[in-house]
Short mmCIF file of C-alpha atoms and ligand atoms in Angstrom, two decimals:
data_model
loop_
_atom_site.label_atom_id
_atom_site.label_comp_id
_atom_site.label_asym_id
_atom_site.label_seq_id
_atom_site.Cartn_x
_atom_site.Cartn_y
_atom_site.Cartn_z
CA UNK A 1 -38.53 8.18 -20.71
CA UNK A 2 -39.52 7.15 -24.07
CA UNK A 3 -43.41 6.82 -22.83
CA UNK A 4 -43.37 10.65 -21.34
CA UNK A 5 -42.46 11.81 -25.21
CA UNK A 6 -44.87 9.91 -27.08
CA UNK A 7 -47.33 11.18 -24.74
CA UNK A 8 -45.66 14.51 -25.21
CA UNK A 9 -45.59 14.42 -29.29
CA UNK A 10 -49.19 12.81 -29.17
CA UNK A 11 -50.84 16.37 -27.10
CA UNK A 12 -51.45 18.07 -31.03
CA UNK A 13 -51.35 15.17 -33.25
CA UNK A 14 -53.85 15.64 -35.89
CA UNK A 15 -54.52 11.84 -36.46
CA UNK A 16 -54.08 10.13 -33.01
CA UNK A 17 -55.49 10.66 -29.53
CA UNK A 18 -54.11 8.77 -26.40
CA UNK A 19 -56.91 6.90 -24.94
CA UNK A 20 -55.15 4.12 -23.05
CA UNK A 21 -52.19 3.37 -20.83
CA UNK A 22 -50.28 1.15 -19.63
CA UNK A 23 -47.38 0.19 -17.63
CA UNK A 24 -46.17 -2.15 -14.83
CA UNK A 25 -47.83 -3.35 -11.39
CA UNK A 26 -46.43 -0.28 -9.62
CA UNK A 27 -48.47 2.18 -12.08
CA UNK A 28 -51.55 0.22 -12.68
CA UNK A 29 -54.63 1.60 -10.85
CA UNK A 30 -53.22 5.11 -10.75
CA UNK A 31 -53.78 8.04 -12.83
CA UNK A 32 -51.11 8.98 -15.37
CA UNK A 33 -50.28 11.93 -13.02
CA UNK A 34 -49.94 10.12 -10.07
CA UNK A 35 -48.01 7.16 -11.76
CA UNK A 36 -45.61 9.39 -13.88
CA UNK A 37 -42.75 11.51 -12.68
CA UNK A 38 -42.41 13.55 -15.68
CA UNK A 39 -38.77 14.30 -17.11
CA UNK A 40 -40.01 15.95 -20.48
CA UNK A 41 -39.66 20.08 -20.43
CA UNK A 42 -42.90 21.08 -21.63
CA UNK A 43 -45.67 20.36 -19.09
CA UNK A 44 -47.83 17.12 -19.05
CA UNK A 45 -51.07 17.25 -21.62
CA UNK A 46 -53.99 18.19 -19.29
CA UNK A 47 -55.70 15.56 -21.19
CA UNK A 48 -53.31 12.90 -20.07
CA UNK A 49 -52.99 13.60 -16.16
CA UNK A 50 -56.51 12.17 -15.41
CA UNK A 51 -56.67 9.17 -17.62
CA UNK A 52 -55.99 5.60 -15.51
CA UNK A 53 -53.04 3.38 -15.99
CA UNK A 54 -53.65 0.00 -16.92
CA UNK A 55 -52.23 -3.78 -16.77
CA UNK A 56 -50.59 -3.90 -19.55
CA UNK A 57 -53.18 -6.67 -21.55
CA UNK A 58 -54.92 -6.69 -24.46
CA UNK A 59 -58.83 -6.43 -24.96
CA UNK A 60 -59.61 -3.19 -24.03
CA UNK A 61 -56.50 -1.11 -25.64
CA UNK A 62 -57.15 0.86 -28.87
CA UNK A 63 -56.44 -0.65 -32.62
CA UNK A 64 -53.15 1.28 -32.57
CA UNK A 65 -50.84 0.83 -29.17
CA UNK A 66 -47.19 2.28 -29.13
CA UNK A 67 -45.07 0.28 -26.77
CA UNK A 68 -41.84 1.42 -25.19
CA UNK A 69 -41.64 -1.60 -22.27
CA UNK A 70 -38.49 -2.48 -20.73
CA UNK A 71 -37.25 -5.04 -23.14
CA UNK A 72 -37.61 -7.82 -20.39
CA UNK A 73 -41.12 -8.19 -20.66
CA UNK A 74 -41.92 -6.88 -24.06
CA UNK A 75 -41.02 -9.86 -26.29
CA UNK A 76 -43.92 -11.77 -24.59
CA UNK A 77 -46.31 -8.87 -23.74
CA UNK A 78 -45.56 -7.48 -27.54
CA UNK A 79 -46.77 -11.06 -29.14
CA UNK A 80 -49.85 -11.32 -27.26
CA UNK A 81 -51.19 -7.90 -28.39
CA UNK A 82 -50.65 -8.13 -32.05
CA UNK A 83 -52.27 -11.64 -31.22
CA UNK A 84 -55.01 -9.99 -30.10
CA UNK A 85 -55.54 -7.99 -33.17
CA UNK A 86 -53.46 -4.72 -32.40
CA UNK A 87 -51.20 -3.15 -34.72
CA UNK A 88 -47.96 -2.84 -32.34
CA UNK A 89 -45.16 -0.15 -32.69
CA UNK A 90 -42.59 -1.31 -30.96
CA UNK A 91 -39.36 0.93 -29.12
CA UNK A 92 -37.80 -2.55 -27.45
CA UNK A 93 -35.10 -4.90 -29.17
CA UNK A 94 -37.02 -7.77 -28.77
CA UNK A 95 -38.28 -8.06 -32.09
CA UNK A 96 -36.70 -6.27 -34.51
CA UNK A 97 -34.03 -9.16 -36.14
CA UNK A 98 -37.32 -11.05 -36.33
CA UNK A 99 -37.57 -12.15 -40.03
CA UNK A 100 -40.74 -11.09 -40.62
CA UNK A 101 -40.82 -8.04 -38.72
CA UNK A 102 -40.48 -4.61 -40.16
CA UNK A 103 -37.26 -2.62 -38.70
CA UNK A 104 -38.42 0.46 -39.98
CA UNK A 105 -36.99 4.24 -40.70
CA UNK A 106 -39.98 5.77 -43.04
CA UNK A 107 -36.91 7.43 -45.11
CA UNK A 108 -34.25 4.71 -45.25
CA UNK A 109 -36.42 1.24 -46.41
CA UNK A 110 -40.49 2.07 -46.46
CA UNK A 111 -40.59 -0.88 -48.91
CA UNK A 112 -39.86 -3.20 -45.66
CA UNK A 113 -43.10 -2.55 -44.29
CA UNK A 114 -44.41 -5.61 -47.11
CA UNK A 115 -42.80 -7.92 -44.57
CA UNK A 116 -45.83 -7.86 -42.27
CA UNK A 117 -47.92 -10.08 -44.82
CA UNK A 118 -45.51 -12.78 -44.15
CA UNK A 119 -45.99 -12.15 -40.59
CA UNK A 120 -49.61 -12.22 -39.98
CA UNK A 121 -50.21 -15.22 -42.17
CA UNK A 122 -47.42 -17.46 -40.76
CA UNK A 123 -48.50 -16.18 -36.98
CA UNK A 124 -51.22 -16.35 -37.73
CA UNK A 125 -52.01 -12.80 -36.00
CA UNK A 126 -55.04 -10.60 -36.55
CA UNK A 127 -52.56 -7.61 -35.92
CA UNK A 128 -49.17 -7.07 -36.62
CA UNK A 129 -45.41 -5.87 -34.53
CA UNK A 130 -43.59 -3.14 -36.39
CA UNK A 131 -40.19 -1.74 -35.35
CA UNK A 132 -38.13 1.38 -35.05
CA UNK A 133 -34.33 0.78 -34.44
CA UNK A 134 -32.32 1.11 -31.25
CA UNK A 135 -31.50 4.83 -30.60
CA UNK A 136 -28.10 5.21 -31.93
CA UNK A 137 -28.74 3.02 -35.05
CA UNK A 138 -30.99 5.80 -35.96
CA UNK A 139 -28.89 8.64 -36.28
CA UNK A 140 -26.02 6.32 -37.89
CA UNK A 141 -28.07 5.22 -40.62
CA UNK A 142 -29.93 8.06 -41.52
CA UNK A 143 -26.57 9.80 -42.23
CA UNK A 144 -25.54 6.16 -43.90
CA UNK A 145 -28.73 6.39 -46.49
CA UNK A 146 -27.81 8.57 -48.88
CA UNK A 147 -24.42 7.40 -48.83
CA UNK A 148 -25.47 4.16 -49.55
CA UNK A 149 -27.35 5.00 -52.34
CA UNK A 150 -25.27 6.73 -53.88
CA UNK A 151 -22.03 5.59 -53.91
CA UNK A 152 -22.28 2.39 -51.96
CA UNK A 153 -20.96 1.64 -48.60
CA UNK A 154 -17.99 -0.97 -47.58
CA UNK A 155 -16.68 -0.27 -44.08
CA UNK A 156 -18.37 1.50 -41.53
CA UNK A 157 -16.63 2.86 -37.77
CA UNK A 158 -18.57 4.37 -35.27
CA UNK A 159 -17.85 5.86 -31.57
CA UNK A 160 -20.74 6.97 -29.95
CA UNK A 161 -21.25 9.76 -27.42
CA UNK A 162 -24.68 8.26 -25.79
CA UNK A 163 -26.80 10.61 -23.29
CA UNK A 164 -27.49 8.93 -20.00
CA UNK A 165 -31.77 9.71 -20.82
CA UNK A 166 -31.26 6.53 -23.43
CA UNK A 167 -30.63 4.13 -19.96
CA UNK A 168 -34.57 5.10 -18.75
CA UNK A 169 -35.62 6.29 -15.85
CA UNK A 170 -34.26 6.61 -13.21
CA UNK A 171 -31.29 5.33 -15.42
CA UNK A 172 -27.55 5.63 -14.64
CA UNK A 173 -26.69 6.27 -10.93
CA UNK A 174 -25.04 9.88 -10.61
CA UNK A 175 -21.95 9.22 -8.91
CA UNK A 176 -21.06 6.62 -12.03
CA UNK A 177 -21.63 9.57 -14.67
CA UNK A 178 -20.92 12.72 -13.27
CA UNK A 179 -17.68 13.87 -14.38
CA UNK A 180 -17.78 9.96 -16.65
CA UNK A 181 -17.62 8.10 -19.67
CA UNK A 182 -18.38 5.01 -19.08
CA UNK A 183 -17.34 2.86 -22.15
CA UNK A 184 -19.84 0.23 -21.87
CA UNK A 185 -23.25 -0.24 -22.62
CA UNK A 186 -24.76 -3.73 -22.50
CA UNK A 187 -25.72 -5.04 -26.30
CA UNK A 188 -25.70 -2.01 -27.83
CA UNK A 189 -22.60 -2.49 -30.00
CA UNK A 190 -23.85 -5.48 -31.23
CA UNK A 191 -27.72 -3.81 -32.03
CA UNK A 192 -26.14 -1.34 -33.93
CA UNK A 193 -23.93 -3.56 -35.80
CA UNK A 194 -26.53 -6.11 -36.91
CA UNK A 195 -29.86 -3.33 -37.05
CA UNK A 196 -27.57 -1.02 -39.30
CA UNK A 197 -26.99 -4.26 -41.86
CA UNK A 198 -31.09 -5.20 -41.74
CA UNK A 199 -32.37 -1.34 -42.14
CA UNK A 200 -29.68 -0.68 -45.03
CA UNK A 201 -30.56 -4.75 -46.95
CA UNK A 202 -32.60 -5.04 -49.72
CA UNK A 203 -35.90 -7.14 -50.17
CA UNK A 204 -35.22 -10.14 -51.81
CA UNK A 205 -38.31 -12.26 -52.76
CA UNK A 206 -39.91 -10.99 -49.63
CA UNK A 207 -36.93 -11.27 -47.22
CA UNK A 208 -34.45 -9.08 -46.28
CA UNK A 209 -31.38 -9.69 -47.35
CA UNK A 210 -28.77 -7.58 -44.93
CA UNK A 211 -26.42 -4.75 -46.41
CA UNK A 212 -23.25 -6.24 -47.83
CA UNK A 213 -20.65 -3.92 -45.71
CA UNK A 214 -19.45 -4.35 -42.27
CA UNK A 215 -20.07 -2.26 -39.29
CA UNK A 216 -17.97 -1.83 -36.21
CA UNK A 217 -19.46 0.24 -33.13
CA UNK A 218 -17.66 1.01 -29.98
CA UNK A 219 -20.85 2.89 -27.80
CA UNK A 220 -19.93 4.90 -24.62
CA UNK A 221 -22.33 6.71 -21.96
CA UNK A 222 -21.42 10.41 -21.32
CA UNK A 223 -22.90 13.12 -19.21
CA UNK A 224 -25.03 14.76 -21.71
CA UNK A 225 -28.83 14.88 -20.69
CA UNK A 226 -30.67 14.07 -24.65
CA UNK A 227 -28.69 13.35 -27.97
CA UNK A 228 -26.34 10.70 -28.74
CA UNK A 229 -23.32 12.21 -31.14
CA UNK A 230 -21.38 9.88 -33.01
CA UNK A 231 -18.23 9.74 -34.57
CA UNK A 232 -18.44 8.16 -37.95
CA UNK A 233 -15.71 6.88 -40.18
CA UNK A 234 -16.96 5.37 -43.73
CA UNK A 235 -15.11 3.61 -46.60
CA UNK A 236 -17.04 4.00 -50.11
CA UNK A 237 -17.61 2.10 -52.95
CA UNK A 238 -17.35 4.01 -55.69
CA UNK A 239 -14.99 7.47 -55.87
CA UNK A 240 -16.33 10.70 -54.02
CA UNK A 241 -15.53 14.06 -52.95
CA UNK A 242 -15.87 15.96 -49.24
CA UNK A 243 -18.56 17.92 -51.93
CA UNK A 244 -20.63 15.24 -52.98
CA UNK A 245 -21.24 13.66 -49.58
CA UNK A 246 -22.44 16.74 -48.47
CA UNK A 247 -24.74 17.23 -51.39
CA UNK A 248 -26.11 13.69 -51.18
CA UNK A 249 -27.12 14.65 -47.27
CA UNK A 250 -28.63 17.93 -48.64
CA UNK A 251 -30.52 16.49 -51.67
CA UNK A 252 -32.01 13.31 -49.26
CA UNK A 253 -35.25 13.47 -48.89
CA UNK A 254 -37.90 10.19 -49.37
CA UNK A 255 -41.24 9.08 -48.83
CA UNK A 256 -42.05 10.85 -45.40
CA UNK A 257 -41.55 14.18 -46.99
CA UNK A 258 -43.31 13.40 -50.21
CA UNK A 259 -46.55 12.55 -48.25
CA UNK A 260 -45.59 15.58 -45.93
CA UNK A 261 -46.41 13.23 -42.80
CA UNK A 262 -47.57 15.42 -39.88
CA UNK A 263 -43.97 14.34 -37.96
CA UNK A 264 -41.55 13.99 -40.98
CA UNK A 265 -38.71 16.64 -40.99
CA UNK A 266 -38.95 18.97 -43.80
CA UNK A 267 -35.03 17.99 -43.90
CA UNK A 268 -34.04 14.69 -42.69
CA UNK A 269 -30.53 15.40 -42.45
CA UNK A 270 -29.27 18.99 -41.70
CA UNK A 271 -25.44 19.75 -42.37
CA UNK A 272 -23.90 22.05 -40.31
CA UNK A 273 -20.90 24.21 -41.70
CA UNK A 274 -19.09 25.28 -38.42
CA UNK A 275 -15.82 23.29 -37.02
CA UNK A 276 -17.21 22.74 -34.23
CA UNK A 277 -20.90 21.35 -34.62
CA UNK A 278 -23.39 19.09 -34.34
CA UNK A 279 -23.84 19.34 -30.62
CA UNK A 280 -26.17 18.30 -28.38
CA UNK A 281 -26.36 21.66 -26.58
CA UNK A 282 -27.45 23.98 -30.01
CA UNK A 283 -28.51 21.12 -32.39
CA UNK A 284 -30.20 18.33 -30.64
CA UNK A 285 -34.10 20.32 -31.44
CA UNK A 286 -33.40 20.45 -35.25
CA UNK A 287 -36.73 19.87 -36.82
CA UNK A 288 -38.17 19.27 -33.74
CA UNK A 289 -35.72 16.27 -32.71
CA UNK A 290 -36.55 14.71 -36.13
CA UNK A 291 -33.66 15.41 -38.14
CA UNK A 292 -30.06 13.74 -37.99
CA UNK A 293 -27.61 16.25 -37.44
CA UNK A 294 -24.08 15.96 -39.42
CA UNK A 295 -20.90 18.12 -39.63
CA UNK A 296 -17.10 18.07 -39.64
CA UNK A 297 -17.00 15.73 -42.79
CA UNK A 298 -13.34 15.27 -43.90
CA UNK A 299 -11.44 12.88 -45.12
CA UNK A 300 -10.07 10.28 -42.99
CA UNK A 301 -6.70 8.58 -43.32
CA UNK A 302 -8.01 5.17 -42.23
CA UNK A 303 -11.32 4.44 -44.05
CA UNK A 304 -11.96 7.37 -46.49
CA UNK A 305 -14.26 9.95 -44.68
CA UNK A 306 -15.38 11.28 -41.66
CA UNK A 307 -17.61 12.91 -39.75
CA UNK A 308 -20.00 13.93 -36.66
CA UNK A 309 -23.80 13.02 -36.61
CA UNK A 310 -26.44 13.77 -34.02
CA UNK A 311 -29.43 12.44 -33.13
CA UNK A 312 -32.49 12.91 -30.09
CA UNK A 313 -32.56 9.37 -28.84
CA UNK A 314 -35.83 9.69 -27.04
CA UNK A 315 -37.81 11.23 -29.93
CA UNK A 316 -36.00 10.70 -33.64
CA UNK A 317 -34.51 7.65 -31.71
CA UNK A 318 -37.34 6.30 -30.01
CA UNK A 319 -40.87 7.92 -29.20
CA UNK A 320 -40.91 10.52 -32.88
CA UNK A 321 -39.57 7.22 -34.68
CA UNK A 322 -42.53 4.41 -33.74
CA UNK A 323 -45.00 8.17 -34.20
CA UNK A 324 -43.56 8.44 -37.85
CA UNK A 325 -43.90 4.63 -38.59
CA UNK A 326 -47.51 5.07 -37.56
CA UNK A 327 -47.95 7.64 -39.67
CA UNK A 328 -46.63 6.02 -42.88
CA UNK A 329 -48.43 3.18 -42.51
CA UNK A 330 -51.92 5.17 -42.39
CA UNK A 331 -50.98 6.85 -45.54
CA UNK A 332 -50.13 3.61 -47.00
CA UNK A 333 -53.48 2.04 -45.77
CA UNK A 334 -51.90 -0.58 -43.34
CA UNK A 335 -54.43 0.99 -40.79
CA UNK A 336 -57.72 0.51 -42.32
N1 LIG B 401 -34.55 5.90 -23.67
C1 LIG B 401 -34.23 5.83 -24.96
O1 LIG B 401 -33.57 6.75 -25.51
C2 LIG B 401 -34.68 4.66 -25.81
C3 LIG B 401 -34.52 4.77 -27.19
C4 LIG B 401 -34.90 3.71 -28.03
C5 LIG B 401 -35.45 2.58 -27.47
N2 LIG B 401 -35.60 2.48 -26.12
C6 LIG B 401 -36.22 1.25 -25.62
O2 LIG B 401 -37.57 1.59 -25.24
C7 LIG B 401 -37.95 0.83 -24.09
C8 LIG B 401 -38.31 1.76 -22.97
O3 LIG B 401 -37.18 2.57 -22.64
P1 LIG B 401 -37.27 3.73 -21.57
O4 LIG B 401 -35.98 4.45 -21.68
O5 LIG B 401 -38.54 4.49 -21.76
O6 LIG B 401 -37.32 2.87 -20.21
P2 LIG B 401 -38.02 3.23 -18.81
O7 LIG B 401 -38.00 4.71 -18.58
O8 LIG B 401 -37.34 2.35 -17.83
O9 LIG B 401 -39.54 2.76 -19.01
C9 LIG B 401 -39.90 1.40 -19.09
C10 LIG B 401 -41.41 1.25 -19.05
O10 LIG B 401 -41.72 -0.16 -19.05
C11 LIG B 401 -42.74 -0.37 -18.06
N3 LIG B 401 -42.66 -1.74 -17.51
C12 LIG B 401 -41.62 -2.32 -16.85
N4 LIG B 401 -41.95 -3.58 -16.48
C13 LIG B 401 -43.23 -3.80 -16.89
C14 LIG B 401 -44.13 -4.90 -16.82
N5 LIG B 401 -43.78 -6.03 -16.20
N6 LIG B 401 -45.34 -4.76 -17.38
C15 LIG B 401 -45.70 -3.62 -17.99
N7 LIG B 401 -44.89 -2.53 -18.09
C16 LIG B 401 -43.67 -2.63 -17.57
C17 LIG B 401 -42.44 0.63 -16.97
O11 LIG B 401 -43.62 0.81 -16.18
P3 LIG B 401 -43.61 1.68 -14.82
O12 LIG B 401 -43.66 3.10 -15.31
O13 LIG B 401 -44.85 1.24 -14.15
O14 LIG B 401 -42.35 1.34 -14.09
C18 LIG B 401 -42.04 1.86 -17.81
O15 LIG B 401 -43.20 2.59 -18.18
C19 LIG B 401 -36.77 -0.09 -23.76
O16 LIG B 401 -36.97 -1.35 -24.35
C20 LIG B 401 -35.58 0.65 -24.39
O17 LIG B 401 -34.53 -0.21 -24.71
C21 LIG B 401 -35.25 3.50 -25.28
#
């Protein structure tokens, strides 16, 4: 799923080409046509149906490889690339509480990005493992940042809503989610609760130290093709009104959007007015599937507000996310 989009976003990128592939046995020695059975709705780049799938190794793979592996094999297959001397951007979980490893959103903590000094001169490595979060942290803490900043954050609730394209392919068997929630979904309460803390922590003498609030996520699956929509709940540090949240989400913008990246959203976060939005069905293509969606903000008895976000898990959560790490770390010369 996540491979189909960055294939997808990468047809008119004006700074990247795809010139390799790979995936598992099964697709190795086949053409991308033959290999792929393609989920995305606009039609596969001509330029990618002809060009072979590889074994997933090193050696003869570009500088730059984006890697959205199952997470069982991409711990290993991960460290032996950047090993090798690639620069990895990495969709899987594998690595991203790694100390030295960037977990990166290019608007929430670009100043992370230091951390992979530390990482290839302790490894040793001639290249270098970068991160984007898991696909529901993403929309979560981009409608966190601002919040964060300005006013400070103490107690965070979230529900999510999660679309059944965030399994993979072929994913979750029909007869489980059709006319389902199923309120499970392995690890991914605890990702979110421990990948919110790392993306929102400050760099202390080159390590991250994690946010100082608490998280707690309960994550469901629900019959929704793309987006995950969340129900957020937030207690604040300092005093705030339904007013100012809203203009903090409004006035966000950050370093993506000062060096107008080719993929950053002119508006990161988008607030919708209506009672009855974000949803996936109207909102999910904001900005291309690059903004976080938010709406319904009110305060909440419990904490002290709440609210609705939105996000694309397969391209602001996954495939657009490792694209716009890319792209900040060319315009910050980590690619030369
Ligand atoms: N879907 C999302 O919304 C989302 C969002 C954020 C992060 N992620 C993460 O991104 C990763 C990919 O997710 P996905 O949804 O795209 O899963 P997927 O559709 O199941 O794709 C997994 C890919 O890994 C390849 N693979 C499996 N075993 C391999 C092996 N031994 N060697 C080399 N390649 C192997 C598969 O190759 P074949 O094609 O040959 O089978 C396939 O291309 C996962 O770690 C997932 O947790 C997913």
């Amino acid at each position: 799923m996540v491979g189909q989009r960055f294939v997808s976003l990468l047809e008119h990128h004006p700074w990247f080409e795809v010139a390799w592939l790979a995936a598992s046995e099964r697709s190795a020695g086949k053409t991308y046509a033959e290999a792929c059975n393609w989920r995305v709705r606009d039609p596969m780049p001509k330029a990618a149906r002809e060009l072979p799938v590889h074994e997933c190794r090193p050696g003869k793979a570009p500088q730059l490889v984006f890697s959205s592996l199952d997470s069982k094999v991409a711990g290993e297959t991960e460290k032996e690339f950047a090993r090798a001397g690639h620069v990895i951007l990495s969709n899987s979980s594998n690595h991203r509480m790694d100390a030295d490893v960037p977990l990166l959103i290019p608007e929430v903590n670009p100043d992370h990005l230091i951390l992979v000094r530390t990482q290839r001169k302790e490894r040793g490595w001639k290249g270098m493992i970068v991160t984007n979060p898991n696909c529901t942290t993403i929309g979560l803490v981009m409608s966190l940042a601002p919040l964060e900043k300005t006013f400070g954050l103490e107690k965070v609730l979230m529900t999510s809503m999660q679309a059944v394209s965030g399994a993979g392919y072929p994913g979750v068997p029909t007869l489980d989610i059709l006319g389902n929630v199923i309120p499970h979904i392995g690890g991914e309460e605890e990702k979110v609760e421990r990948e919110t803390r790392k993306l929102l922590g400050k760099l202390v003498d080159g390590q991250v130290k994690m946010g100082d609030f608490v998280v707690s996520a309960h994550c469901n699956r629900v019959p929704v093709e793309d987006g995950h929509t969340e129900s957020i709940s937030v207690s604040l540090r300092t005093r705030a009104s339904v007013e100012d949240l809203i203009a903090a989400w409004r006035d966000f913008r950050a370093r993506p959007q000062e060096l107008q990246l080719p993929s950053a959203p002119k508006h990161p976060i988008i607030v919708r007015e209506e009672r009855d939005r974000p949803q996936p069905k109207f909102d999910i293509l904001s900005e291309n599937g690059m903004a976080a969606v938010v709406g319904r903000v009110r305060p909440c008895p419990v904490l002290q507000f709440k609210y609705t976000a939105l996000s694309h898990n397969t391209i602001r959560g996954a495939a657009g996310a490792a694209l716009l790490n890319a792209e900040l770390m060319k315009a910050e010369g980590y690619l030369d």
